[in-house]
mmCIF file of C-alpha atoms in Angstrom:
data_model
loop_
_atom_site.group_PDB
_atom_site.id
_atom_site.type_symbol
_atom_site.label_atom_id
_atom_site.label_comp_id
_atom_site.label_asym_id
_atom_site.label_seq_id
_atom_site.Cartn_x
_atom_site.Cartn_y
_atom_site.Cartn_z
ATOM 1 C CA MET A 22 -16.577 23.434 12.831
ATOM 2 C CA ALA A 23 -15.020 20.437 11.067
ATOM 3 C CA ILE A 24 -12.579 20.904 8.193
ATOM 4 C CA ASN A 25 -14.598 18.940 5.634
ATOM 5 C CA HIS A 26 -18.346 18.618 5.003
ATOM 6 C CA TYR A 27 -19.912 16.035 2.685
ATOM 7 C CA LEU A 28 -23.281 15.785 0.945
ATOM 8 C CA SER A 29 -24.457 13.126 -1.481
ATOM 9 C CA ASP A 30 -27.410 12.322 -3.702
ATOM 10 C CA LEU A 31 -27.492 8.994 -1.823
ATOM 11 C CA PRO A 32 -27.075 8.569 1.944
ATOM 12 C CA LEU A 33 -23.353 8.346 2.678
ATOM 13 C CA PRO A 34 -22.135 5.347 4.694
ATOM 14 C CA PRO A 35 -21.694 6.133 8.417
ATOM 15 C CA ALA A 36 -18.020 5.169 8.091
ATOM 16 C CA LEU A 37 -17.451 8.334 6.042
ATOM 17 C CA LEU A 38 -18.116 10.484 9.090
ATOM 18 C CA GLY A 39 -15.148 9.411 11.249
ATOM 19 C CA LEU A 40 -13.458 11.744 13.689
ATOM 20 C CA ALA A 41 -13.804 15.450 12.961
ATOM 21 C CA ASP A 42 -12.797 18.626 14.775
ATOM 22 C CA GLU A 43 -11.399 22.054 13.954
ATOM 23 C CA GLU A 44 -7.822 20.867 13.563
ATOM 24 C CA LEU A 45 -8.028 17.301 12.276
ATOM 25 C CA ASP A 46 -10.486 15.190 10.287
ATOM 26 C CA ILE A 47 -10.048 11.420 10.013
ATOM 27 C CA ARG A 48 -12.388 9.668 7.598
ATOM 28 C CA LEU A 49 -12.309 5.882 7.413
ATOM 29 C CA ILE A 50 -14.071 5.198 4.120
ATOM 30 C CA GLU A 51 -16.018 1.980 3.530
ATOM 31 C CA ALA A 52 -18.443 2.518 0.650
ATOM 32 C CA LEU A 53 -20.278 0.085 -1.620
ATOM 33 C CA LEU A 54 -23.277 1.924 -3.041
ATOM 34 C CA PRO A 55 -26.261 0.278 -4.785
ATOM 35 C CA HIS A 56 -26.597 3.128 -7.336
ATOM 36 C CA ASP A 57 -24.256 5.555 -9.069
ATOM 37 C CA SER A 58 -23.759 8.495 -6.729
ATOM 38 C CA ARG A 59 -22.230 11.941 -6.743
ATOM 39 C CA ALA A 60 -20.790 13.298 -3.510
ATOM 40 C CA PHE A 61 -20.163 16.996 -2.874
ATOM 41 C CA ALA A 62 -17.673 18.415 -0.395
ATOM 42 C CA HIS A 63 -16.911 21.788 1.136
ATOM 43 C CA SER A 64 -13.365 22.023 2.433
ATOM 44 C CA GLU A 65 -11.764 24.684 4.569
ATOM 45 C CA PRO A 66 -8.127 25.629 3.792
ATOM 46 C CA SER A 67 -6.251 22.447 4.662
ATOM 47 C CA LEU A 68 -3.949 19.667 3.608
ATOM 48 C CA THR A 69 -5.295 16.123 3.215
ATOM 49 C CA VAL A 70 -3.290 12.913 2.906
ATOM 50 C CA ALA A 71 -5.040 9.714 1.892
ATOM 51 C CA TYR A 72 -4.577 6.048 1.141
ATOM 52 C CA TYR A 73 -7.043 3.999 -0.919
ATOM 53 C CA GLU A 74 -6.818 0.230 -0.665
ATOM 54 C CA HIS A 75 -9.650 -0.094 -3.208
ATOM 55 C CA GLY A 76 -10.884 2.721 -5.390
ATOM 56 C CA SER A 77 -13.274 3.352 -8.225
ATOM 57 C CA GLY A 78 -14.781 6.551 -9.556
ATOM 58 C CA TRP A 79 -13.206 10.003 -9.490
ATOM 59 C CA ARG A 80 -12.936 13.265 -7.522
ATOM 60 C CA GLN A 81 -11.938 16.880 -8.145
ATOM 61 C CA PHE A 82 -11.714 20.212 -6.312
ATOM 62 C CA ALA A 83 -12.481 23.684 -7.692
ATOM 63 C CA ASP A 84 -11.734 23.478 -11.440
ATOM 64 C CA THR A 85 -8.983 20.858 -11.287
ATOM 65 C CA ALA A 86 -9.119 18.022 -13.759
ATOM 66 C CA PRO A 87 -10.713 14.903 -12.210
ATOM 67 C CA LEU A 88 -8.384 12.214 -10.890
ATOM 68 C CA ALA A 89 -9.591 8.607 -10.908
ATOM 69 C CA PHE A 90 -9.419 6.592 -7.704
ATOM 70 C CA ARG A 91 -6.966 3.703 -8.043
ATOM 71 C CA ASP A 92 -6.305 0.615 -5.945
ATOM 72 C CA GLY A 93 -3.283 0.985 -3.674
ATOM 73 C CA CYS A 94 -2.752 4.685 -4.296
ATOM 74 C CA GLY A 95 -1.638 7.489 -2.016
ATOM 75 C CA CYS A 96 -2.918 11.044 -2.433
ATOM 76 C CA LEU A 97 -2.240 14.535 -1.220
ATOM 77 C CA TYR A 98 -4.695 17.440 -1.577
ATOM 78 C CA HIS A 99 -3.922 21.012 -0.598
ATOM 79 C CA ALA A 100 -6.090 24.130 -0.700
ATOM 80 C CA SER A 101 -5.040 27.580 0.510
ATOM 81 C CA VAL A 102 -8.647 28.840 0.389
ATOM 82 C CA ALA A 103 -12.041 27.310 1.158
ATOM 83 C CA LEU A 104 -13.352 25.495 -1.898
ATOM 84 C CA GLU A 105 -15.940 23.083 -3.234
ATOM 85 C CA GLY A 106 -15.275 19.624 -4.605
ATOM 86 C CA GLU A 107 -17.184 16.690 -5.964
ATOM 87 C CA GLY A 108 -16.712 13.018 -6.665
ATOM 88 C CA PHE A 109 -18.425 10.160 -8.429
ATOM 89 C CA LEU A 110 -18.853 6.646 -7.004
ATOM 90 C CA PRO A 111 -20.149 3.975 -9.435
ATOM 91 C CA ALA A 112 -22.702 1.415 -8.336
ATOM 92 C CA GLY A 113 -21.407 -1.883 -7.038
ATOM 93 C CA GLU A 114 -17.767 -0.744 -6.832
ATOM 94 C CA ARG A 115 -15.982 -0.684 -3.502
ATOM 95 C CA LEU A 116 -14.254 2.406 -2.145
ATOM 96 C CA ARG A 117 -12.094 1.684 0.901
ATOM 97 C CA GLY A 118 -9.502 4.028 2.286
ATOM 98 C CA VAL A 119 -8.441 6.710 4.753
ATOM 99 C CA ASN A 120 -8.599 10.512 4.414
ATOM 100 C CA VAL A 121 -6.762 12.609 7.006
ATOM 101 C CA SER A 122 -7.140 16.420 6.824
ATOM 102 C CA PHE A 123 -5.054 18.966 8.762
ATOM 103 C CA SER A 124 -6.012 22.598 9.322
ATOM 104 C CA VAL A 125 -3.782 25.451 8.138
ATOM 105 C CA ASP A 126 -3.001 26.297 11.780
ATOM 106 C CA THR A 127 -1.690 22.771 12.315
ATOM 107 C CA LEU A 128 0.385 23.003 9.138
ATOM 108 C CA ALA A 129 1.843 26.334 10.233
ATOM 109 C CA ARG A 130 2.840 24.925 13.636
ATOM 110 C CA LEU A 131 4.507 21.962 11.914
ATOM 111 C CA GLY A 132 6.299 24.242 9.463
ATOM 112 C CA ILE A 133 4.763 22.601 6.368
ATOM 113 C CA GLY A 134 4.591 24.964 3.397
ATOM 114 C CA GLU A 135 3.290 24.843 -0.160
ATOM 115 C CA LYS A 136 6.771 24.467 -1.711
ATOM 116 C CA LEU A 137 6.573 20.792 -0.960
ATOM 117 C CA LEU A 138 3.837 20.470 -3.582
ATOM 118 C CA GLU A 139 6.251 21.550 -6.311
ATOM 119 C CA ALA A 140 8.417 18.440 -5.888
ATOM 120 C CA SER A 141 8.761 16.392 -9.063
ATOM 121 C CA GLY A 142 8.213 12.671 -8.927
ATOM 122 C CA PRO A 143 6.257 9.688 -10.307
ATOM 123 C CA TRP A 144 2.820 11.069 -9.529
ATOM 124 C CA GLU A 145 -0.273 12.332 -11.277
ATOM 125 C CA ARG A 146 -0.910 16.015 -10.669
ATOM 126 C CA ALA A 147 -3.965 18.264 -11.032
ATOM 127 C CA ASN A 148 -3.900 21.987 -10.165
ATOM 128 C CA SER A 149 -6.676 24.584 -10.175
ATOM 129 C CA SER A 150 -6.368 27.452 -12.663
ATOM 130 C CA ASP A 151 -5.775 29.972 -9.840
ATOM 131 C CA GLY A 152 -3.053 27.816 -8.271
ATOM 132 C CA GLN A 153 -4.861 27.537 -4.945
ATOM 133 C CA ALA A 154 -5.848 23.866 -5.106
ATOM 134 C CA HIS A 155 -3.502 20.945 -5.792
ATOM 135 C CA LEU A 156 -4.038 17.189 -6.079
ATOM 136 C CA LEU A 157 -1.186 14.676 -6.237
ATOM 137 C CA GLN A 158 -1.654 10.921 -6.629
ATOM 138 C CA PHE A 159 0.990 8.180 -6.628
ATOM 139 C CA PRO A 160 1.432 4.450 -6.011
ATOM 140 C CA ALA A 161 1.437 4.255 -2.224
ATOM 141 C CA PRO A 162 4.818 3.302 -0.740
ATOM 142 C CA GLN A 163 4.771 0.338 1.625
ATOM 143 C CA PRO A 164 4.842 2.395 4.874
ATOM 144 C CA LEU A 165 1.799 4.375 3.765
ATOM 145 C CA ARG A 166 -0.085 1.182 2.838
ATOM 146 C CA ARG A 167 0.747 -0.302 6.239
ATOM 147 C CA ILE A 168 -0.502 2.742 8.151
ATOM 148 C CA GLY A 169 -3.683 2.982 6.097
ATOM 149 C CA LEU A 170 -4.544 -0.677 6.692
ATOM 150 C CA GLU A 171 -3.764 -0.399 10.415
ATOM 151 C CA MET A 172 -6.254 2.472 10.638
ATOM 152 C CA LEU A 173 -8.915 0.716 8.572
ATOM 153 C CA ASN A 174 -8.574 -2.496 10.583
ATOM 154 C CA CYS A 175 -8.412 -0.855 14.024
ATOM 155 C CA ARG A 176 -10.703 -2.660 16.489
ATOM 156 C CA LEU A 177 -9.921 -0.653 19.631
ATOM 157 C CA PRO A 178 -12.965 0.824 21.397
ATOM 158 C CA GLY A 179 -13.702 4.349 22.607
ATOM 159 C CA ILE A 180 -10.930 6.748 23.550
ATOM 160 C CA ALA A 181 -8.261 4.126 22.824
ATOM 161 C CA ARG A 182 -9.425 4.061 19.187
ATOM 162 C CA ASP A 183 -9.418 7.863 18.937
ATOM 163 C CA LEU A 184 -5.885 8.092 20.316
ATOM 164 C CA PHE A 185 -4.668 5.307 18.029
ATOM 165 C CA LEU A 186 -6.155 6.938 14.919
ATOM 166 C CA ARG A 187 -4.788 10.381 15.791
ATOM 167 C CA GLY A 188 -1.300 8.963 16.280
ATOM 168 C CA LYS A 189 -1.533 7.106 12.965
ATOM 169 C CA ALA A 190 -2.782 10.279 11.245
ATOM 170 C CA LEU A 191 0.470 12.059 12.125
ATOM 171 C CA GLU A 192 2.456 8.998 11.036
ATOM 172 C CA MET A 193 0.619 9.009 7.696
ATOM 173 C CA LEU A 194 1.446 12.695 7.218
ATOM 174 C CA ALA A 195 5.123 12.051 8.016
ATOM 175 C CA GLU A 196 5.415 9.159 5.556
ATOM 176 C CA THR A 197 3.640 11.103 2.789
ATOM 177 C CA LEU A 198 5.887 14.139 3.234
ATOM 178 C CA ASP A 199 8.973 11.922 3.269
ATOM 179 C CA HIS A 200 7.807 10.287 0.019
ATOM 180 C CA LEU A 201 7.399 13.692 -1.634
ATOM 181 C CA GLN A 202 10.698 15.035 -0.316
ATOM 182 C CA SER A 203 12.536 12.002 -1.690
ATOM 183 C CA HIS A 204 10.812 12.548 -5.084
ATOM 184 C CA GLY A 205 9.246 9.105 -4.852
ATOM 185 C CA GLN A 206 12.617 7.361 -4.819
ATOM 186 C CA PRO A 207 13.485 4.779 -2.136
ATOM 187 C CA ARG A 208 16.221 5.804 0.261
ATOM 188 C CA ALA A 209 19.681 4.387 -0.382
ATOM 189 C CA LEU A 210 20.529 1.250 1.571
ATOM 190 C CA GLY A 211 23.491 1.357 3.931
ATOM 191 C CA GLY A 212 26.273 -1.219 3.848
ATOM 192 C CA ARG A 213 25.091 -2.987 7.007
ATOM 193 C CA ASP A 214 21.524 -3.251 5.732
ATOM 194 C CA MET A 215 22.742 -4.522 2.360
ATOM 195 C CA ALA A 216 24.725 -7.279 4.065
ATOM 196 C CA ARG A 217 21.734 -8.285 6.170
ATOM 197 C CA LEU A 218 19.420 -8.279 3.156
ATOM 198 C CA ARG A 219 21.848 -10.553 1.304
ATOM 199 C CA CYS A 220 21.840 -12.770 4.398
ATOM 200 C CA ALA A 221 18.028 -12.880 4.321
ATOM 201 C CA HIS A 222 18.089 -13.883 0.650
ATOM 202 C CA ARG A 223 20.623 -16.621 1.389
ATOM 203 C CA LEU A 224 18.498 -17.919 4.271
ATOM 204 C CA LEU A 225 15.516 -18.262 1.958
ATOM 205 C CA THR A 226 17.544 -19.905 -0.803
ATOM 206 C CA GLU A 227 19.134 -22.467 1.533
ATOM 207 C CA ASN A 228 15.942 -23.272 3.468
ATOM 208 C CA LEU A 229 13.128 -23.425 0.924
ATOM 209 C CA ASP A 230 11.278 -26.063 2.934
ATOM 210 C CA ARG A 231 10.868 -23.844 6.018
ATOM 211 C CA ALA A 232 7.521 -22.253 6.851
ATOM 212 C CA TRP A 233 8.952 -18.737 6.764
ATOM 213 C CA THR A 234 7.184 -15.723 8.222
ATOM 214 C CA LEU A 235 8.324 -12.147 7.749
ATOM 215 C CA GLU A 236 8.975 -11.977 11.482
ATOM 216 C CA SER A 237 11.146 -15.103 11.590
ATOM 217 C CA LEU A 238 13.202 -14.019 8.571
ATOM 218 C CA ALA A 239 13.651 -10.476 9.900
ATOM 219 C CA ASP A 240 14.726 -11.861 13.272
ATOM 220 C CA GLU A 241 17.326 -14.227 11.792
ATOM 221 C CA ALA A 242 18.699 -11.574 9.431
ATOM 222 C CA GLN A 243 18.704 -8.951 12.225
ATOM 223 C CA LEU A 244 16.530 -6.533 10.263
ATOM 224 C CA SER A 245 13.419 -4.605 11.182
ATOM 225 C CA LEU A 246 10.266 -5.661 9.337
ATOM 226 C CA ARG A 247 10.190 -2.323 7.518
ATOM 227 C CA LYS A 248 13.774 -2.641 6.280
ATOM 228 C CA LEU A 249 13.231 -6.248 5.272
ATOM 229 C CA LYS A 250 10.127 -5.496 3.195
ATOM 230 C CA GLU A 251 11.385 -2.243 1.676
ATOM 231 C CA GLY A 252 14.857 -3.679 1.054
ATOM 232 C CA PHE A 253 13.537 -6.699 -0.846
ATOM 233 C CA ARG A 254 11.383 -4.504 -3.057
ATOM 234 C CA GLN A 255 14.343 -2.206 -3.691
ATOM 235 C CA LEU A 256 16.860 -4.982 -4.440
ATOM 236 C CA HIS A 257 14.646 -7.579 -6.090
ATOM 237 C CA GLY A 258 11.657 -5.604 -7.351
ATOM 238 C CA LYS A 259 9.187 -7.723 -5.366
ATOM 239 C CA GLY A 260 8.183 -8.630 -1.824
ATOM 240 C CA VAL A 261 9.633 -11.398 0.334
ATOM 241 C CA TYR A 262 6.839 -13.921 -0.272
ATOM 242 C CA ALA A 263 6.777 -13.311 -4.030
ATOM 243 C CA LEU A 264 10.531 -13.847 -4.242
ATOM 244 C CA LEU A 265 10.342 -16.934 -2.018
ATOM 245 C CA GLN A 266 7.730 -18.419 -4.350
ATOM 246 C CA ASP A 267 9.977 -17.707 -7.346
ATOM 247 C CA LEU A 268 12.896 -19.460 -5.638
ATOM 248 C CA ARG A 269 10.727 -22.445 -4.720
ATOM 249 C CA MET A 270 9.320 -22.803 -8.224
ATOM 250 C CA GLN A 271 12.800 -22.556 -9.748
ATOM 251 C CA GLN A 272 14.118 -25.262 -7.408
ATOM 252 C CA ALA A 273 11.017 -27.386 -8.060
ATOM 253 C CA ALA A 274 11.572 -27.178 -11.820
ATOM 254 C CA TRP A 275 15.176 -28.332 -11.428
ATOM 255 C CA ARG A 276 14.162 -31.268 -9.228
ATOM 256 C CA LEU A 277 11.366 -32.359 -11.541
ATOM 257 C CA ALA A 278 13.696 -32.177 -14.536
ATOM 258 C CA ASP A 279 16.067 -34.481 -12.634
ATOM 259 C CA GLY A 280 13.304 -37.068 -12.320
ATOM 260 C CA GLN A 281 12.159 -36.588 -8.721
ATOM 261 C CA ARG A 282 8.538 -37.380 -7.842
ATOM 262 C CA VAL A 283 6.015 -34.559 -7.523
ATOM 263 C CA ALA A 284 5.116 -35.261 -3.852
ATOM 264 C CA GLU A 285 8.790 -35.428 -2.916
ATOM 265 C CA VAL A 286 9.547 -32.148 -4.724
ATOM 266 C CA ALA A 287 6.578 -30.417 -3.091
ATOM 267 C CA LEU A 288 7.908 -31.243 0.397
ATOM 268 C CA ALA A 289 11.454 -30.222 -0.538
ATOM 269 C CA VAL A 290 10.318 -26.723 -1.459
ATOM 270 C CA GLY A 291 7.965 -26.159 1.458
ATOM 271 C CA TYR A 292 4.544 -27.426 0.322
ATOM 272 C CA SER A 293 2.925 -30.062 2.503
ATOM 273 C CA ASN A 294 -0.106 -30.189 0.189
ATOM 274 C CA PRO A 295 0.820 -31.558 -3.284
ATOM 275 C CA SER A 296 -2.412 -30.215 -4.796
ATOM 276 C CA HIS A 297 -1.623 -26.686 -3.681
ATOM 277 C CA PHE A 298 1.943 -27.095 -4.933
ATOM 278 C CA ALA A 299 0.638 -28.269 -8.325
ATOM 279 C CA LYS A 300 -1.675 -25.251 -8.572
ATOM 280 C CA VAL A 301 1.136 -22.783 -7.805
ATOM 281 C CA PHE A 302 3.530 -24.585 -10.156
ATOM 282 C CA ARG A 303 1.034 -24.512 -13.027
ATOM 283 C CA ARG A 304 0.439 -20.803 -12.510
ATOM 284 C CA HIS A 305 4.199 -20.197 -12.495
ATOM 285 C CA HIS A 306 5.350 -22.481 -15.332
ATOM 286 C CA GLY A 307 2.196 -22.890 -17.423
ATOM 287 C CA MET A 308 1.928 -26.681 -16.991
ATOM 288 C CA ALA A 309 1.371 -29.299 -14.304
ATOM 289 C CA PRO A 310 4.465 -30.527 -12.419
ATOM 290 C CA SER A 311 3.976 -34.085 -13.717
ATOM 291 C CA GLU A 312 3.893 -32.810 -17.296
ATOM 292 C CA TYR A 313 6.955 -30.642 -16.687
ATOM 293 C CA GLY A 314 8.842 -33.634 -15.287
ATOM 294 C CA ARG A 315 8.132 -35.639 -18.469
ATOM 295 C CA THR A 316 9.032 -32.931 -20.967
ATOM 296 C CA ALA A 317 11.803 -30.787 -19.395
ATOM 297 C CA PRO A 318 15.442 -31.612 -20.241
ATOM 298 C CA ALA A 319 17.448 -32.917 -17.295
ATOM 299 C CA GLY A 320 19.771 -30.577 -15.421
ATOM 300 C CA ARG A 321 19.619 -26.939 -14.333
ATOM 301 C CA SER A 322 19.110 -24.719 -17.325
#
């Protein structure tokens, strides 16, 4: 018997069925329904971790307060008894994500207890009145987003796909538990990683015209992709590409203020297409590069 069972007042998409057995359910969710729909679930005692790339509607278990689906969110559900749940999916709204449920026997073998659910952190929480059902929801950390998208985009066939998804299910559980245990805070960066992240920032700053990829920057800075992406978000509050665009637009503004031509500035900061450069510049500075060049005071302000 599978851990979770679903019914709906509209036929559920086949992608909701996924892999299911007595110890592990993996549901790859791709839903875009033509009419408002309620879905009903029966769940055995279990723990479920989830990632939603796109979400709309809500869900609840037992008598917990409903929690709204949100884009880019991670979730954890736990029930120590069998219970009923329901959800609402609005018409024309996309629901895309991954649900992975583990049986209580699996949790016992892994040594995962309910105390973990008491951890404080930046998450929404909904508990049943009898304390036997818990829902936590939080902005998904980057590793969880990566795993969820790898599962959703898996194109392997047959047994290779099943093995891949099962391996990723355990990885998703590990990353979710780590996020809860660290109370939603990023882990401190070591001195060596800090030095390499500063090196990566310097490489971007000094080579704005290069066609950077995450892989090429990580390789030159001697960082793993994970440390590069997480480190930039921790140090700079944004991802590598977002910061690179900021640096390029700052340099472009300085060059335009010094009287350089738009096409020349575009090439200097890594844009071979002046029209695309102009579009990005306008979005960043609120005016066209040619207008900025005419009105901005000379020099770096």
